[in-house]
XYZ file of C-alpha atoms in Angstrom:
517
model
C 82.381 67.539 96.119
C 82.172 71.316 96.484
C 84.464 71.749 93.468
C 81.568 70.697 91.213
C 80.061 74.106 91.896
C 82.850 75.700 89.861
C 81.726 76.881 86.450
C 82.597 79.272 83.653
C 82.578 82.329 85.970
C 85.424 80.836 88.034
C 87.520 79.745 85.062
C 87.049 82.966 83.041
C 87.736 85.330 85.970
C 90.725 83.281 87.198
C 92.172 83.166 83.660
C 91.821 86.954 83.172
C 93.315 87.640 86.617
C 96.221 85.221 86.052
C 97.016 86.789 82.659
C 97.057 90.224 84.334
C 99.477 88.958 87.007
C 101.790 87.447 84.356
C 101.656 90.678 82.324
C 102.714 92.669 85.393
C 105.575 90.370 86.346
C 106.974 89.954 82.810
C 106.345 93.463 81.391
C 105.901 95.834 84.380
C 106.748 99.013 82.405
C 104.270 98.103 79.662
C 101.552 97.419 82.241
C 102.184 100.773 83.914
C 101.998 102.630 80.578
C 98.772 100.926 79.452
C 97.165 101.321 82.877
C 97.979 105.051 82.880
C 96.440 105.455 79.414
C 93.315 103.574 80.510
C 93.091 105.746 83.639
C 93.299 108.996 81.657
C 90.622 107.817 79.230
C 88.271 106.664 82.022
C 88.586 109.825 84.137
C 88.371 112.225 81.173
C 85.492 110.507 79.374
C 83.477 109.118 82.299
C 84.436 111.117 85.399
C 81.034 112.817 85.281
C 79.356 109.391 85.340
C 81.143 108.352 88.541
C 80.018 111.564 90.297
C 76.402 111.388 89.086
C 76.030 107.665 89.809
C 77.508 107.881 93.325
C 75.211 110.742 94.356
C 72.282 108.831 92.847
C 73.197 105.826 95.043
C 73.201 108.055 98.149
C 69.814 109.629 97.344
C 68.318 106.209 96.628
C 69.644 104.779 99.917
C 67.765 107.449 101.900
C 64.651 106.809 99.806
C 64.872 103.100 100.729
C 65.035 103.961 104.442
C 62.263 106.553 104.546
C 60.127 105.508 101.566
C 57.380 102.882 101.431
C 59.741 99.916 101.823
C 61.314 100.627 105.231
C 59.343 98.012 107.211
C 60.100 95.105 104.860
C 62.272 92.460 106.549
C 65.388 91.010 104.941
C 64.128 87.536 105.704
C 60.848 86.041 106.914
C 58.454 88.435 108.649
C 59.092 86.894 112.071
C 62.900 86.510 111.794
C 65.208 88.120 114.334
C 68.686 89.494 113.414
C 71.320 86.756 113.274
C 74.113 88.795 114.947
C 74.204 91.292 117.799
C 74.559 94.934 116.815
C 78.194 95.124 117.973
C 79.250 92.006 116.038
C 77.284 93.183 112.977
C 78.894 96.623 113.054
C 82.357 95.137 113.675
C 82.117 92.782 110.702
C 80.797 95.327 108.209
C 83.300 97.952 109.352
C 86.341 95.669 109.237
C 85.353 94.374 105.821
C 84.389 97.816 104.555
C 87.425 100.012 104.879
C 89.731 98.918 107.663
C 93.165 99.166 106.030
C 92.308 102.289 104.049
C 91.088 104.213 107.075
C 94.293 103.459 108.983
C 96.436 104.304 105.939
C 94.722 107.586 105.034
C 93.588 108.675 108.547
C 96.576 111.029 108.901
C 97.901 111.012 105.336
C 94.852 112.419 103.519
C 94.124 115.403 105.819
C 97.840 116.311 105.821
C 98.022 115.933 102.023
C 95.086 118.344 101.632
C 96.505 120.643 104.307
C 99.751 120.971 102.300
C 97.997 121.239 98.903
C 94.330 122.211 99.446
C 91.688 120.633 97.190
C 91.122 122.466 93.897
C 93.222 125.411 95.090
C 90.424 126.491 97.452
C 92.882 127.887 100.022
C 96.533 128.679 100.580
C 98.591 125.679 101.705
C 99.306 125.227 105.455
C 96.691 127.863 106.376
C 93.662 127.574 108.723
C 91.383 127.438 105.652
C 93.528 124.638 104.229
C 93.048 122.691 107.496
C 89.278 123.239 107.274
C 89.065 121.942 103.696
C 91.476 119.087 104.480
C 89.176 117.575 107.089
C 85.990 118.357 105.134
C 87.158 116.509 102.033
C 88.427 113.597 104.138
C 84.945 113.297 105.700
C 83.443 113.560 102.207
C 85.575 110.771 100.705
C 85.012 108.374 103.629
C 81.476 109.292 104.708
C 77.991 108.744 103.349
C 78.850 108.182 99.670
C 80.949 105.008 100.037
C 78.540 103.474 102.511
C 75.632 104.296 100.178
C 77.401 102.272 97.462
C 77.735 99.339 99.873
C 74.139 99.769 101.060
C 72.667 99.416 97.558
C 74.402 96.194 96.627
C 74.156 94.639 100.099
C 70.423 95.353 100.276
C 69.809 93.949 96.783
C 71.653 90.747 97.727
C 70.072 90.366 101.180
C 66.578 90.957 99.791
C 66.941 88.509 96.901
C 68.561 85.851 99.133
C 66.564 86.006 102.342
C 63.242 87.330 101.080
C 63.032 85.677 97.676
C 65.154 82.552 98.190
C 67.681 83.354 95.448
C 71.354 82.334 95.441
C 74.034 84.651 96.811
C 75.196 85.660 93.327
C 75.306 89.306 92.197
C 73.454 88.270 89.024
C 70.501 86.901 91.034
C 69.533 90.474 92.015
C 68.635 91.094 88.353
C 65.903 88.435 88.095
C 63.078 91.002 88.550
C 64.532 92.943 85.593
C 65.709 90.275 83.115
C 64.007 87.089 84.355
C 65.692 83.766 83.594
C 68.441 85.467 81.575
C 70.304 85.669 84.906
C 70.912 81.919 84.571
C 72.522 82.345 81.146
C 75.364 84.293 79.559
C 74.208 87.709 80.848
C 74.185 86.508 84.462
C 77.583 84.854 84.092
C 78.946 88.083 82.563
C 77.667 90.100 85.554
C 79.258 87.690 88.041
C 82.554 87.645 86.126
C 82.732 91.462 86.136
C 81.891 91.423 89.855
C 84.754 88.996 90.555
C 87.264 91.054 88.527
C 86.169 94.338 90.164
C 86.413 92.727 93.596
C 89.862 91.254 93.147
C 91.245 94.568 91.834
C 89.610 96.651 94.586
C 90.823 94.321 97.327
C 94.310 94.123 95.795
C 94.460 97.937 95.947
C 93.767 97.816 99.684
C 96.219 95.002 100.269
C 98.852 97.031 98.425
C 98.142 100.069 100.622
C 98.327 97.857 103.708
C 101.665 96.428 102.562
C 103.094 99.922 101.971
C 102.071 101.005 105.443
C 103.281 97.855 107.205
C 106.633 98.431 105.476
C 106.481 102.122 106.494
C 105.832 101.130 110.120
C 108.594 98.500 110.239
C 110.972 100.977 108.591
C 110.075 103.734 111.064
C 110.218 101.529 114.186
C 113.011 99.054 113.366
C 114.887 100.710 110.484
C 113.981 97.897 108.049
C 114.464 99.090 104.429
C 111.389 100.507 102.693
C 111.549 98.855 99.260
C 109.753 96.467 96.899
C 111.692 93.389 98.111
C 110.535 93.872 101.718
C 106.999 94.598 100.457
C 106.879 91.285 98.528
C 108.063 89.448 101.682
C 105.325 91.197 103.725
C 102.706 90.113 101.158
C 103.957 86.498 101.308
C 103.876 86.375 105.123
C 100.441 87.980 105.460
C 99.044 85.779 102.662
C 99.960 82.692 104.708
C 98.278 84.257 107.778
C 95.012 85.049 106.035
C 94.846 81.688 104.284
C 95.060 80.046 107.732
C 92.245 82.346 108.926
C 90.233 81.673 105.754
C 90.103 77.932 106.368
C 88.683 78.300 109.902
C 85.257 79.373 108.587
C 83.242 82.578 108.821
C 81.920 82.392 112.369
C 85.218 81.448 114.000
C 87.903 83.169 111.926
C 86.371 86.344 110.553
C 84.109 87.172 113.498
C 86.937 86.749 116.028
C 89.335 88.868 113.961
C 86.670 91.516 113.255
C 85.938 91.975 116.946
C 89.683 92.098 117.678
C 90.151 94.743 114.964
C 87.334 96.894 116.230
C 88.578 96.612 119.811
C 92.114 97.632 118.783
C 90.835 100.481 116.592
C 88.556 101.784 119.368
C 91.395 101.537 121.889
C 93.756 103.502 119.649
C 91.039 106.070 118.868
C 90.167 106.583 122.550
C 93.849 106.940 123.477
C 94.348 109.647 120.834
C 91.115 111.398 121.885
C 92.077 111.422 125.582
C 95.851 111.981 125.334
C 95.764 114.251 122.287
C 94.359 117.777 121.863
C 90.855 116.644 122.937
C 89.041 119.995 122.703
C 90.606 120.733 119.313
C 89.619 117.279 117.995
C 85.989 117.558 119.134
C 85.662 121.145 117.875
C 87.187 120.107 114.524
C 84.788 117.137 114.367
C 81.757 119.341 115.101
C 82.595 122.165 112.683
C 83.676 119.764 109.919
C 80.437 117.736 110.166
C 78.557 121.025 109.685
C 80.736 122.087 106.743
C 80.465 118.622 105.180
C 76.663 118.365 105.437
C 76.210 122.000 104.371
C 78.303 121.503 101.230
C 77.567 117.860 100.392
C 75.637 118.594 97.181
C 78.152 120.994 95.541
C 81.017 118.723 96.625
C 79.241 115.723 95.105
C 79.006 117.338 91.670
C 82.208 119.398 91.579
C 84.285 118.961 88.419
C 86.837 121.213 86.679
C 85.882 121.433 82.968
C 87.009 125.072 82.729
C 90.398 124.749 84.416
C 91.133 121.141 83.308
C 92.406 120.325 86.806
C 93.501 116.810 87.795
C 92.636 116.892 91.509
C 89.123 115.397 91.166
C 90.507 112.459 89.162
C 93.362 111.832 91.598
C 91.157 111.930 94.696
C 87.345 111.890 94.423
C 87.133 109.717 91.295
C 89.750 107.340 92.702
C 87.739 106.949 95.896
C 84.353 106.511 94.203
C 85.851 103.910 91.848
C 87.629 102.169 94.715
C 84.396 101.890 96.714
C 82.542 100.585 93.648
C 85.320 98.020 93.041
C 84.925 96.943 96.686
C 81.115 96.881 96.446
C 80.582 93.273 95.224
C 82.817 92.013 98.022
C 81.606 94.252 100.847
C 77.985 94.080 99.667
C 78.038 90.277 99.594
C 79.643 90.166 103.012
C 77.262 92.691 104.626
C 74.288 90.816 103.144
C 75.671 87.574 104.593
C 75.598 88.985 108.150
C 72.427 91.138 107.946
C 69.625 88.585 107.830
C 66.541 89.493 109.879
C 66.883 93.295 109.845
C 64.262 95.637 108.369
C 65.230 97.701 105.327
C 65.089 100.920 107.372
C 67.246 99.490 110.188
C 69.651 98.007 107.668
C 70.076 101.185 105.593
C 70.480 103.539 108.560
C 72.843 101.120 110.309
C 75.088 100.594 107.284
C 74.941 104.235 106.169
C 75.231 106.250 109.376
C 77.156 104.331 112.039
C 80.363 103.662 110.047
C 80.210 107.172 108.511
C 80.162 108.785 111.969
C 82.931 106.473 113.208
C 85.036 107.285 110.130
C 84.527 111.028 110.632
C 85.582 110.743 114.274
C 88.665 108.760 113.184
C 89.735 111.505 110.759
C 89.021 114.233 113.313
C 91.140 112.404 115.916
C 94.111 111.307 113.811
C 94.057 113.902 111.023
C 93.052 116.633 113.482
C 95.865 115.717 115.889
C 98.406 115.739 113.043
C 97.224 119.163 111.850
C 97.268 120.509 115.438
C 100.833 119.235 116.016
C 101.946 120.684 112.678
C 100.186 124.053 113.102
C 100.772 124.806 116.761
C 103.688 122.654 117.918
C 106.009 122.750 114.893
C 105.855 118.976 114.557
C 107.070 118.861 110.960
C 104.451 116.247 110.019
C 103.562 117.940 106.706
C 107.212 117.898 105.664
C 107.562 114.191 106.544
C 104.333 113.236 104.715
C 105.409 115.064 101.561
C 108.541 112.861 101.569
C 106.964 109.490 102.503
C 103.197 109.138 102.883
C 103.446 105.664 104.484
C 105.019 107.046 107.672
C 102.316 109.694 108.317
C 100.547 107.772 111.081
C 103.745 106.710 112.847
C 105.259 110.213 112.865
C 102.022 111.537 114.376
C 101.906 108.829 117.069
C 105.518 109.669 118.028
C 104.210 112.924 119.534
C 102.025 110.991 122.019
C 103.064 109.261 125.257
C 104.202 105.660 124.582
C 104.749 106.623 120.937
C 106.739 103.496 120.019
C 104.178 101.202 121.676
C 101.398 102.976 119.771
C 103.320 102.618 116.506
C 103.725 98.861 117.143
C 100.020 98.593 118.005
C 99.103 100.487 114.822
C 101.296 98.164 112.731
C 99.616 95.150 114.340
C 96.202 96.727 113.639
C 97.085 97.157 109.955
C 98.199 93.510 109.752
C 94.952 92.278 111.354
C 92.881 94.531 109.055
C 94.880 93.121 106.133
C 94.103 89.556 107.250
C 90.388 90.296 107.828
C 89.909 92.071 104.511
C 91.760 89.431 102.522
C 90.073 86.618 104.462
C 86.602 88.052 103.811
C 87.475 88.690 100.160
C 88.591 85.098 99.499
C 85.295 83.925 101.022
C 83.234 86.267 98.821
C 85.239 85.595 95.650
C 84.829 81.880 96.315
C 81.076 82.366 96.698
C 80.680 84.531 93.561
C 82.632 82.046 91.428
C 81.084 78.856 92.929
C 77.468 79.436 91.861
C 76.654 81.227 95.119
C 77.369 78.424 97.620
C 77.456 79.772 101.172
C 80.583 77.783 102.087
C 82.986 77.696 99.130
C 85.667 75.002 98.981
C 89.004 75.774 100.616
C 90.767 75.104 97.296
C 88.687 77.867 95.642
C 89.455 80.311 98.459
C 93.136 79.377 98.262
C 93.189 80.114 94.513
C 91.685 83.567 95.017
C 93.892 84.249 98.041
C 97.035 83.667 96.010
C 95.717 85.677 93.022
C 94.646 88.777 94.986
C 98.012 88.904 96.756
C 99.759 88.425 93.398
C 97.870 91.393 91.914
C 98.829 93.566 94.917
C 102.467 92.545 94.366
C 102.289 93.197 90.599
C 100.743 96.647 91.077
C 103.394 97.635 93.621
C 106.116 96.197 91.340
C 104.931 98.145 88.274
C 103.603 101.422 89.640
C 103.601 101.676 93.424
C 100.761 103.730 94.924
C 99.788 105.162 91.506
C 99.468 101.646 90.108
C 97.113 100.717 92.935
C 94.877 103.749 92.293
C 94.819 103.184 88.543
C 93.672 99.568 88.856
C 90.622 100.514 90.945
C 89.366 103.319 88.692
C 89.608 101.277 85.487
C 88.253 97.969 86.851
C 85.309 99.592 88.657
C 83.771 101.302 85.620
C 81.826 98.330 84.166
C 80.517 97.440 87.606
C 79.322 101.030 88.190
C 77.033 100.615 85.174
C 75.801 97.259 86.533
C 74.950 98.948 89.862
C 72.769 101.569 88.154
C 70.672 98.817 86.558
C 70.607 96.973 89.891
C 68.648 99.897 91.381
C 65.921 99.518 88.747
C 65.750 95.810 89.557
C 65.445 96.502 93.333
C 62.656 99.048 92.771
C 60.714 96.641 90.551
C 60.954 93.819 93.125
C 60.029 96.048 96.085
C 57.105 97.638 94.235
C 55.736 94.187 93.439
C 55.975 93.203 97.110
C 54.271 96.408 98.279
C 51.518 95.875 95.678
C 51.025 92.250 96.788
C 50.920 93.339 100.428
C 48.234 95.933 99.637
C 46.167 93.309 97.817
C 46.531 90.932 100.785
C 45.449 93.729 103.126
C 42.395 94.395 100.930
C 41.488 90.710 100.983
C 41.927 90.590 104.786
C 39.685 93.638 105.242
C 37.096 92.217 102.872
C 37.068 88.933 104.779
C 36.840 90.800 108.103
C 33.892 92.845 106.797
C 32.152 89.655 105.687
C 32.701 88.051 109.094
C 31.342 91.180 110.826
C 28.234 91.123 108.610
C 27.699 87.422 109.353
C 28.007 87.991 113.095
C 25.480 90.822 112.936
C 22.901 88.720 111.088
């Protein structure tokens, strides 16, 4: 029976999650108050740590690609990649940030256009538009994918190169030895499960808000918590059906469908929208982003005591870290047979470029319509952020059809993300089995939807953001130590390889001497 794989990690993490859900349903105001206090403490005391750690992850990812480890295979030396590049990219992208990208693709640039980051420009000005796109690229570009790269590489290396289980704790064996099989390892896996379920619940909450926003905009359905709970219930049933069809059938099919829909929508906006403006905005913003990436990475406001960094950059970095156990496990699962260099550059660069193009197309179009065509998008977004995408699409040909397509895309991203998350949570809490029992996935499916519902019930969008920042902090510390463990394991392999090469050369020299005698 697969259920025998369940241990203390499953029971502890499920108990903590269930207690949180009950707290939110019974005392929503108390949960909101305590969560807000925890958020203020975390951002004020440890905001600097999130910024330093995330930049450190990015620098280390490039070192992995271009350092001495780039040619090492994530698998046996003669293994070929398990999936084609398109399927690989589709799966990691859909799992990585599907719902969020659709939700914030128009909303974030317009938010920053109305109220520029850190007061760097006057609102609704050309400079505000420039900073709006630059900070959107920054929050969705190299940094989040570096976070995913680190954990995915650690898992893929320990699984496929060293024969370890698929548990987060197994990546620490080079550092702490057999302690990974004891209380320390179980603690790491429990924290990973809690971070994952909170990070995914945040995304599911965002997806629910936007599905409700779309249905409200297209069909006039009320935009309220009752409708949002119904949406969560319906989509939970959909993703539990998908979850029981298995990875290769369910998730791969949906991932390819998602990517096809997203590409279709992107191409339509690029062709039918202000094409030259979009491509010029993309080009100039890439330059501004890369030219300012270091100061942006370390920018804080100790002298003005501003709250913008906490509300945006820290929220994003924490959200990506909360997603990291889930996305990292999933990317590792589909990346067998790739070299470290190919893996790092693939995971780091391709989705970052796609994300930047998405923001340039959707955010750029919204800014163009607002600046030059009096579209009133900024005014609408300041009233209801969930309708940002739909109001923008209204200005295109077939606006209603596009809005329906976008709503369908959000639902399929919701299903894929939740489906993948139940699989990963099942794996983490079932001693690393590659095919967790359906009952385990069902348990996590219900719990992650319940948390999304509780967070919306108690605090709406703010509640969703708060949960990510607080839950991610312990796992951010775990990720820093994970890097030391990766380096130790890779250095040992490089050293062993050099010794093997020396022995091969010595043997070759001896054979040459014998042949000459």
